[in-house]
Short mmCIF file of C-alpha atoms in Angstrom, two decimals:
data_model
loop_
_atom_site.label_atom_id
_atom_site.label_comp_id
_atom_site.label_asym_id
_atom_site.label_seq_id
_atom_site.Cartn_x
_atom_site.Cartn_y
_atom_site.Cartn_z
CA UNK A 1 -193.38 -42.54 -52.20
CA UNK A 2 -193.44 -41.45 -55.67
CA UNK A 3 -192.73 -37.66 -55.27
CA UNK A 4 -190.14 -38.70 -52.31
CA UNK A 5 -188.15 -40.75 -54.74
CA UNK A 6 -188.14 -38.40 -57.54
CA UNK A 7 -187.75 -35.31 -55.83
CA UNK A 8 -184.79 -37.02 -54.12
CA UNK A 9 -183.47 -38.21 -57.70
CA UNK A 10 -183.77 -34.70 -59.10
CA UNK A 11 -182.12 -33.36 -55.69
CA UNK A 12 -179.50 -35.28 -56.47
CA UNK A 13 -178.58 -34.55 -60.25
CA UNK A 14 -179.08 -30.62 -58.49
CA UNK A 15 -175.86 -31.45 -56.67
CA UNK A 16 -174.42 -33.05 -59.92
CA UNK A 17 -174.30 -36.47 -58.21
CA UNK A 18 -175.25 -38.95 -60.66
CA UNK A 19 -176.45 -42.80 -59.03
CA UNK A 20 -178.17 -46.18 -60.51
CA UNK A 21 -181.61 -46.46 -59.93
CA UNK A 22 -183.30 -49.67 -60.11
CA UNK A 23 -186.82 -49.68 -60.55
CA UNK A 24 -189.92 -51.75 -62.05
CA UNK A 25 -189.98 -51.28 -65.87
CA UNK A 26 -193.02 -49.48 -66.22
CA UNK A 27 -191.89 -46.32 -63.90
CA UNK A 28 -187.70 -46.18 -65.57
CA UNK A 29 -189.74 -44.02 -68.30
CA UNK A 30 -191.59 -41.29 -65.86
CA UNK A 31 -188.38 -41.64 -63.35
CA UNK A 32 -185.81 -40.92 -66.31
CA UNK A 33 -188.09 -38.23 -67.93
CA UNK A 34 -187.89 -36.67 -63.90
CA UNK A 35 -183.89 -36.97 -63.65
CA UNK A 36 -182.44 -37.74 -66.81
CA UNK A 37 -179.02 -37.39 -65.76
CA UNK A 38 -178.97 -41.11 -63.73
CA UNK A 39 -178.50 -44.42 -64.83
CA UNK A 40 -181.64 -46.36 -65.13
CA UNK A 41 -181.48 -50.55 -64.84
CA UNK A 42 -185.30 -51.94 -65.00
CA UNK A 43 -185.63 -54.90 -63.21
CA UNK A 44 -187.32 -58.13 -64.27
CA UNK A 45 -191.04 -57.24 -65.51
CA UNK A 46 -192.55 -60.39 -63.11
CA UNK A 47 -191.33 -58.23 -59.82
CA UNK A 48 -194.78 -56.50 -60.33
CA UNK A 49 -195.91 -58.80 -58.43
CA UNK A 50 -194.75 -57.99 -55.07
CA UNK A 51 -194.21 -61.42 -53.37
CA UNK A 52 -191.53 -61.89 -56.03
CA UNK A 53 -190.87 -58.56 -56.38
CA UNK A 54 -189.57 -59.11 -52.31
CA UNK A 55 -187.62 -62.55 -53.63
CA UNK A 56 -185.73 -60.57 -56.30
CA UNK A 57 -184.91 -57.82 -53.73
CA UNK A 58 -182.90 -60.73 -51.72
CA UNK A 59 -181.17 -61.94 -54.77
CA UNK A 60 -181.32 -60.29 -57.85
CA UNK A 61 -181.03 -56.54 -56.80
CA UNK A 62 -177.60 -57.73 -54.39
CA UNK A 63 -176.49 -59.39 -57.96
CA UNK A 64 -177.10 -56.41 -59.94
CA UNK A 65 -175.31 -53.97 -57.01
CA UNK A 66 -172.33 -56.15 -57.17
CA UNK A 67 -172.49 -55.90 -61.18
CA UNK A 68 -172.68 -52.10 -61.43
CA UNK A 69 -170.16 -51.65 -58.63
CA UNK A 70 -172.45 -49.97 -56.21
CA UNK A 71 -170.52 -48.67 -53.13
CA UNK A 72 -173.99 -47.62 -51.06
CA UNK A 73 -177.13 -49.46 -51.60
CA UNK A 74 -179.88 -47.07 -50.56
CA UNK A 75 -183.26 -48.89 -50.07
CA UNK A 76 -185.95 -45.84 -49.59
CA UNK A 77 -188.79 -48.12 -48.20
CA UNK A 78 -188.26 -49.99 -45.58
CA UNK A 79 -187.27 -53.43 -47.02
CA UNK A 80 -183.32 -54.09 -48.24
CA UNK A 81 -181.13 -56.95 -49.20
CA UNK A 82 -180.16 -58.29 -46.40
CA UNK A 83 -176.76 -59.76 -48.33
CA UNK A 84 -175.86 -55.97 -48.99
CA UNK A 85 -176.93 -54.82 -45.47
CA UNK A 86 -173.22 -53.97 -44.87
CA UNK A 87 -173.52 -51.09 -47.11
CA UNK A 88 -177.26 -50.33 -47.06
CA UNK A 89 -179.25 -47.10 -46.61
CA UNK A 90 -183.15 -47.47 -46.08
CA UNK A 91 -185.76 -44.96 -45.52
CA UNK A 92 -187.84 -45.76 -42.89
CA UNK A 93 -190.67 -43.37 -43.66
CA UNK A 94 -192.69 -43.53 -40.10
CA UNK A 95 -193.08 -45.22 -37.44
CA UNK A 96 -197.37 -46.31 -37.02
CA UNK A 97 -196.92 -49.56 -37.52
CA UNK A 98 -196.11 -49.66 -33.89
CA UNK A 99 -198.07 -46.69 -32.34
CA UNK A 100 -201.12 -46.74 -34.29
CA UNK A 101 -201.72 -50.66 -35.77
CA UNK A 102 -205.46 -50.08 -36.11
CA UNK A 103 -205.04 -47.51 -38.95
CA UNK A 104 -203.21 -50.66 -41.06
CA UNK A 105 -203.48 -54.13 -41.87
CA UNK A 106 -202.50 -57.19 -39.42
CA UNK A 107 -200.41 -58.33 -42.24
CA UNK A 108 -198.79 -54.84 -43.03
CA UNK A 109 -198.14 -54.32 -39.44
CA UNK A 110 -195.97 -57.39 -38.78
CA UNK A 111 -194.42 -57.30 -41.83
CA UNK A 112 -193.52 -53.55 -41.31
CA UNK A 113 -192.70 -53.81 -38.20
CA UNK A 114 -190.25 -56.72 -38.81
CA UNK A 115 -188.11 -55.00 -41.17
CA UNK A 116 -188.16 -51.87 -39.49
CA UNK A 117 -186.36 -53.69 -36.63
CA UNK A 118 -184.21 -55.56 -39.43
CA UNK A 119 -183.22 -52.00 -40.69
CA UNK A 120 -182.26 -50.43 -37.35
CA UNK A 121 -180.62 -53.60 -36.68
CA UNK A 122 -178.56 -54.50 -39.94
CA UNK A 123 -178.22 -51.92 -42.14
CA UNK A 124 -175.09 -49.37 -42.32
CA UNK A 125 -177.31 -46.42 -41.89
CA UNK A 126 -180.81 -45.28 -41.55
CA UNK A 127 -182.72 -42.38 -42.73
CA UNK A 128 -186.21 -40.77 -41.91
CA UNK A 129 -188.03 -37.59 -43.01
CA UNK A 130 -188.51 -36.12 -39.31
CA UNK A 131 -187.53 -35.65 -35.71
CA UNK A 132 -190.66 -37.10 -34.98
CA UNK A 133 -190.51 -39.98 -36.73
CA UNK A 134 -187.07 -40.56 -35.56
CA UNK A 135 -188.37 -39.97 -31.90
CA UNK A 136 -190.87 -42.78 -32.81
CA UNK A 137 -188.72 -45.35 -33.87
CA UNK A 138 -186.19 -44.85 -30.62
CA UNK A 139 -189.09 -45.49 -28.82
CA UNK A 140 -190.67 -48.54 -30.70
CA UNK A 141 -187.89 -50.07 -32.54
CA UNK A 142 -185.52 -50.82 -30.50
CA UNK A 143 -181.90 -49.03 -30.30
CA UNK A 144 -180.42 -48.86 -34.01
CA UNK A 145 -176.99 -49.95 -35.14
CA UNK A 146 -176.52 -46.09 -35.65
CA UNK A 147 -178.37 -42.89 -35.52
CA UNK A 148 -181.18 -42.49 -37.38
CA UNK A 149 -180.34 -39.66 -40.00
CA UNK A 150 -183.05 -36.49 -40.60
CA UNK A 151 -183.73 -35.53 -43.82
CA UNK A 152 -186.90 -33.38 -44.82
CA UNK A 153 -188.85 -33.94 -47.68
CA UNK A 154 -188.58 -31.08 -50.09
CA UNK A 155 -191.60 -29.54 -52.23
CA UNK A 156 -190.94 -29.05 -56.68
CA UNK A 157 -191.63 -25.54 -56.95
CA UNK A 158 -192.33 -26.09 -60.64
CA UNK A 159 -194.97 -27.96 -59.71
CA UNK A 160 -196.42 -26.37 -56.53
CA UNK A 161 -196.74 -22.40 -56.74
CA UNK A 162 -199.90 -20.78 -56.25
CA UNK A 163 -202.29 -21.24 -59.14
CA UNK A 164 -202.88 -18.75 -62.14
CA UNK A 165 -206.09 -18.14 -63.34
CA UNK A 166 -205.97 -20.27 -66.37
CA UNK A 167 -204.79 -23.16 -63.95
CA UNK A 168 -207.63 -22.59 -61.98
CA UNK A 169 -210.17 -22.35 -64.79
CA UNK A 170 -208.53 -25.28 -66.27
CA UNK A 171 -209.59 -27.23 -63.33
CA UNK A 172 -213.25 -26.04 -62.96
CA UNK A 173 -213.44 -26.57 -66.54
CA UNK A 174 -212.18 -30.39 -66.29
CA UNK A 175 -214.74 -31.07 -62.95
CA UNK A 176 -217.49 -28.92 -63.74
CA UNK A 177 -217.13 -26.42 -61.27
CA UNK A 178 -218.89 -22.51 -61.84
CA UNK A 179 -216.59 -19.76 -62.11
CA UNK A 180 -216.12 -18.38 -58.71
CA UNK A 181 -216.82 -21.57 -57.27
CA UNK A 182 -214.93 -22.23 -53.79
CA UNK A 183 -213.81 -25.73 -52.44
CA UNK A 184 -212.93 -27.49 -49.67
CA UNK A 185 -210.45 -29.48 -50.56
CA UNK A 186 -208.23 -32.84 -49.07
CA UNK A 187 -205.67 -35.01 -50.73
CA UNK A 188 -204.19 -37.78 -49.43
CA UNK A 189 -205.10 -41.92 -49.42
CA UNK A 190 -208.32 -42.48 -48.28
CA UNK A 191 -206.87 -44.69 -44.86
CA UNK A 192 -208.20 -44.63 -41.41
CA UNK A 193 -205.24 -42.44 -39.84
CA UNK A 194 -206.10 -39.56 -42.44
CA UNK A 195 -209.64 -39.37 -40.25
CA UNK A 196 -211.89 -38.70 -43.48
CA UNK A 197 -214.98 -39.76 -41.92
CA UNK A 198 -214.54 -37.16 -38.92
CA UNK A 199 -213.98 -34.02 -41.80
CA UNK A 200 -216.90 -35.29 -44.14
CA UNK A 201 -219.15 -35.21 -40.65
CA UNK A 202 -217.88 -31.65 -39.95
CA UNK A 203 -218.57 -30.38 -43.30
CA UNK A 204 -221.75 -31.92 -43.07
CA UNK A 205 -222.87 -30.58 -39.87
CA UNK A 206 -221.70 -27.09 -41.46
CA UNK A 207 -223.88 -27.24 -44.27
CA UNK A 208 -226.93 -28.80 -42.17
CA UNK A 209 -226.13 -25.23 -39.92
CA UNK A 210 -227.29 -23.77 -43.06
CA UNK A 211 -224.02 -21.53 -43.75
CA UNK A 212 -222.71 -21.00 -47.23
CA UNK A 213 -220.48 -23.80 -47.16
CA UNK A 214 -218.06 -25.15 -50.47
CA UNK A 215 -218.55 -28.37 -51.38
CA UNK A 216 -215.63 -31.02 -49.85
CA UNK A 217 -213.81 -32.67 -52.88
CA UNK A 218 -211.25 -35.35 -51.93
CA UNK A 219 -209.09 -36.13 -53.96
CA UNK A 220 -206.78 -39.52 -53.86
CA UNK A 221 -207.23 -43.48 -53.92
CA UNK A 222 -209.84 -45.07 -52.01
CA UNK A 223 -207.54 -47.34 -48.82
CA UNK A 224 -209.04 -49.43 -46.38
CA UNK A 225 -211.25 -46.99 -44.42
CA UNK A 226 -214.32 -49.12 -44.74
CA UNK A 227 -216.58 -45.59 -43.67
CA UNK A 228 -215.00 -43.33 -45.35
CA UNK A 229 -215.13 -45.15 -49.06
CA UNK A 230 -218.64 -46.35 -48.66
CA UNK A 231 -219.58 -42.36 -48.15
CA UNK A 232 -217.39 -41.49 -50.83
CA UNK A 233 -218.39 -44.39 -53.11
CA UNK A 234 -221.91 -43.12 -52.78
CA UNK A 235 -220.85 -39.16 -52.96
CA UNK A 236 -219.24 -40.04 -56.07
CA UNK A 237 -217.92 -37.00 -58.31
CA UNK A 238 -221.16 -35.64 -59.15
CA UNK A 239 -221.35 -31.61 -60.07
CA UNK A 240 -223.17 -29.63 -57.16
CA UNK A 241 -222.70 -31.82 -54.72
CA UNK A 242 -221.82 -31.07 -51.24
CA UNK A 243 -219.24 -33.97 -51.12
CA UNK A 244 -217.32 -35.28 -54.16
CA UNK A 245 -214.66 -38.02 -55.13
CA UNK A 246 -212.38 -37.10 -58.00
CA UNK A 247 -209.95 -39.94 -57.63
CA UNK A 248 -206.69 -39.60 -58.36
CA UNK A 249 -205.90 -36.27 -60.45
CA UNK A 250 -202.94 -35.17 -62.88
CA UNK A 251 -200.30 -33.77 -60.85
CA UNK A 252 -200.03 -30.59 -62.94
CA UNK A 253 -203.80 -30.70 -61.27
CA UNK A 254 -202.53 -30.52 -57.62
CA UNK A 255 -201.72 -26.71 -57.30
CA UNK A 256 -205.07 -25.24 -58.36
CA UNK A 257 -207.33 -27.97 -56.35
CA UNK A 258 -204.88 -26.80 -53.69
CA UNK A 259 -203.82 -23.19 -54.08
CA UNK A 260 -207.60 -22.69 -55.24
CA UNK A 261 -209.32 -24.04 -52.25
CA UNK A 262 -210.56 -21.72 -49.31
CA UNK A 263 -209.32 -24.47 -47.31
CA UNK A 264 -207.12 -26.99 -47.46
CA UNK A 265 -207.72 -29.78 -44.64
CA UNK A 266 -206.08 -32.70 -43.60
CA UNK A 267 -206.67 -34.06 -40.32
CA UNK A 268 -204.48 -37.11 -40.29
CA UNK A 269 -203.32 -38.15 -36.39
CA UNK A 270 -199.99 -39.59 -37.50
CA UNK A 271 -197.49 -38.95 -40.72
CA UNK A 272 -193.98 -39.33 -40.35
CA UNK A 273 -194.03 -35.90 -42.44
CA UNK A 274 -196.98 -34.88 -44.01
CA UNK A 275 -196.04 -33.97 -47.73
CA UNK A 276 -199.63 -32.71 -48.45
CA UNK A 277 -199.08 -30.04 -45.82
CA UNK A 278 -196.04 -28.87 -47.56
CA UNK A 279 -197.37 -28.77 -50.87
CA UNK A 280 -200.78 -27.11 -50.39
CA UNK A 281 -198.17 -24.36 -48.25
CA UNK A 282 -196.21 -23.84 -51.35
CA UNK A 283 -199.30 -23.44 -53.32
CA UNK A 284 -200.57 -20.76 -51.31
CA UNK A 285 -203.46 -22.58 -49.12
CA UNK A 286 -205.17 -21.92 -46.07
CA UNK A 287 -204.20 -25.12 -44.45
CA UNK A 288 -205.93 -27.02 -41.43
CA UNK A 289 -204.41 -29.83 -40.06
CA UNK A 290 -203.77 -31.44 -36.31
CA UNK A 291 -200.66 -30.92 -34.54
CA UNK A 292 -199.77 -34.70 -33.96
CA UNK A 293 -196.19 -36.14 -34.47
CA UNK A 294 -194.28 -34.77 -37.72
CA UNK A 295 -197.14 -31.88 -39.19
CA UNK A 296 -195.48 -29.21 -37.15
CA UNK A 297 -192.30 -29.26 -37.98
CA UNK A 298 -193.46 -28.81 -41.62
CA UNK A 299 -196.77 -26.54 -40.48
CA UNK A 300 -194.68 -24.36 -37.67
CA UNK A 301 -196.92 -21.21 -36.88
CA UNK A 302 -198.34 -20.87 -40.65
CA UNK A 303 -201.11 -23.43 -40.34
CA UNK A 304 -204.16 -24.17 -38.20
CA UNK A 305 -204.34 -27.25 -36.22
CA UNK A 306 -207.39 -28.35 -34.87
CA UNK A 307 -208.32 -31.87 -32.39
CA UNK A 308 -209.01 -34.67 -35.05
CA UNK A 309 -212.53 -35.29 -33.89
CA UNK A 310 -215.64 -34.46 -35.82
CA UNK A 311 -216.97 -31.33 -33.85
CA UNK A 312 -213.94 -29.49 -32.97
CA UNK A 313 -213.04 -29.89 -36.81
CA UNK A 314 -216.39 -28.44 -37.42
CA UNK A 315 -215.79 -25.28 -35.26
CA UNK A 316 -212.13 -25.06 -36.75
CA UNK A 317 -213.74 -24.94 -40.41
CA UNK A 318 -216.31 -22.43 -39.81
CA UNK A 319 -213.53 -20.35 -38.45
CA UNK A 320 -211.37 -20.88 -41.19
CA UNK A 321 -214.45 -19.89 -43.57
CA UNK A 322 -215.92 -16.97 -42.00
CA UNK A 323 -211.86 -15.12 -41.81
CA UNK A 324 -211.80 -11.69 -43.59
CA UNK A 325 -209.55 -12.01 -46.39
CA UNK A 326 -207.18 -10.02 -44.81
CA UNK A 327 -206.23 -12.60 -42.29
CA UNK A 328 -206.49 -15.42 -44.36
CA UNK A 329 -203.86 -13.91 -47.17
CA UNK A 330 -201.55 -12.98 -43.57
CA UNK A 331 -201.55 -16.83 -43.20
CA UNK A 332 -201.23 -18.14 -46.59
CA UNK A 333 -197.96 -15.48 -47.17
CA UNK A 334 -196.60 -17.19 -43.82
CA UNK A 335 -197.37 -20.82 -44.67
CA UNK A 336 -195.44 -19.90 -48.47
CA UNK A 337 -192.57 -18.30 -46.67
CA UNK A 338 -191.99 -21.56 -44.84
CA UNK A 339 -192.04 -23.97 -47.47
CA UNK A 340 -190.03 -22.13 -49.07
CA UNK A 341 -187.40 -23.70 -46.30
CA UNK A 342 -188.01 -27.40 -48.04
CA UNK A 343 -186.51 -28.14 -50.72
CA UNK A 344 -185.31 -31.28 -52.69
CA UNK A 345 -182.02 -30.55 -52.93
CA UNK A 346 -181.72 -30.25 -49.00
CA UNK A 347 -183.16 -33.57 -48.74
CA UNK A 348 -180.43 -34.87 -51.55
CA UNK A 349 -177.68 -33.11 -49.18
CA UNK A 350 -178.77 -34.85 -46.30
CA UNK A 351 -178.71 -38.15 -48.14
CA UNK A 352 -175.80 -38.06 -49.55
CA UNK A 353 -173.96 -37.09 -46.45
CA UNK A 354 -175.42 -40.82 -45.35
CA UNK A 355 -174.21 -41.72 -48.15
CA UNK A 356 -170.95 -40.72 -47.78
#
């Protein structure tokens, strides 16, 4: 949500469009620093909490669009004044709240599925960041008040490029990794759709197979896959281990744990685009994924895909590992010259044609 918002921001002063963002005080700082150009209003420092957070979306944010003279409203997750729905955009980001409950909450799937419904219902316009998820939500959600808008995530080249050296000795240095040392690496939020459990058991049968295996370091908060965290939570983020937590890690981090890894994988069975995909791409990664719902319309022919099970991810890994170079860097150069297709301020011209 984070990079989606300020990649879309920074899209948008790209296009020399300039918009009010309302936002939680303590992100108007990083958000401004992002996309200077905008006009930042911070709203009431007790919306951290998010059950008034929700109450001040009804009330105070419809005041405060009235105030500024806001013409669009654009909502870009899923909940929205429902006063302002008139002239409302929201970003309804997937669509697994319907097709695949288990992987969230009872309470997040009712409430998500609610004002997903509200949204297609009520609001002026929607927006989502794939075909697939827009497939998804015909299916689920009911017929909207109007097409559901495409609009591909893009990927901040500044950020994401494939690694220099001192990047990636910079980031052995800060987790105690050898020089030469390969990874396996997976970012992403620890939840049961990402199917951590079934890539720690490949890697694990891999190294029991008594191959040269890297070690797996995942990176990214611990969610609510109860298996996953407690063999994380015990893996920790100890040097020389064969599996390793590092938590959440600078984002000026993310292109050498990506672009340095021999492999980048990320078996999730449902994402309504799969950012991670994109980003390890434009960091020049050997990327293994699964080919469910959005991944291949980012992944196209440049990636791997693989059955999100534990053995079939095994036998996909070991391929992956054992490559010649040569065939690996053939794949990496394709998966670059695709992202290079994404970009923010494609995402910002989609938008603002919704907008419009």
């Amino acid at each position: 949500m984070a990079r989606y918002i300020s990649g879309l921001l920074a899209g948008l002063a790209d296009l020399d469009v300039r918009v009010d963002v309302v936002a939680k005080p303590g992100d108007v700082d990083w958000l401004r620093g992002i996309a200077p150009a905008h006009r930042y209003h911070a709203a009431p420092g007790w919306t951290a909490s998010r059950p008034l957070r929700l109450v001040w979306e009804q009330t105070g944010l419809a005041t405060l669009t009235r105030r500024v003279g806001a013409e669009v409203l654009h909502s870009p997750h899923y909940t929205f004044p429902v006063l302002c729905a008139s002239r409302t955009v929201v970003t309804l980001h997937d669509a697994t709240f319907f097709s695949d409950p288990a992987a969230h909450s009872p309470l997040k799937v009712r409430f998500f599925r609610a004002w997903t419904r509200l949204a297609r219902r009520l609001a002026r316009a929607t927006v989502a960041p794939s075909a697939a998820t827009v497939r998804e939500l015909d299916r689920f959600a009911g017929r909207p008040r109007r097409a559901t808008v495409v609009a591909h995530l893009g990927v901040d080249r500044s950020l994401f490029h494939p690694p220099s050296e001192a990047d990636l000795a910079a980031f052995r240095t800060a987790h105690e990794l050898a020089y030469g040392d390969d990874w396996i690496a997976f970012l992403g939020t620890v939840e049961p759709r990402k199917r951590v459990p079934e890539l720690i058991a490949a890697h694990r049968a891999l190294v029991a197979g008594g191959a040269a295996v890297p070690p797996l370091l995942v990176a990214g908060g611990l969610g609510w896959d109860e298996t996953a965290v407690r063999e994380l939570t015990a893996a920790g983020d100890h040097a020389g281990a064969p599996l390793r937590h590092l938590g959440y890690l600078p984002v000026d981090e993310l292109r050498a744990f990506l672009g340095g890894a021999r492999v980048v994988a990320y078996p999730s069975i449902a994402e309504g685009f799969g950012l991670p995909v994109l980003e390890a791409m434009a960091s020049g990664a050997d990327v293994l994924t699964t080919d469910r719902l959005a991944i291949p319309e980012v992944g196209g022919d440049a990636v791997t895909y693989t059955e999100p099970d534990a053995e079939p991810i095994r036998v996909a890994l070991g391929r992956l590992l054992a490559d010649e170079p040569a065939t690996r860097a053939a794949r990496v150069a394709r998966a670059r010259e695709r992202a290079e297709g994404f970009s923010w301020t494609a995402c910002a011209e989609a938008h603002l044609g919704v907008y419009r």
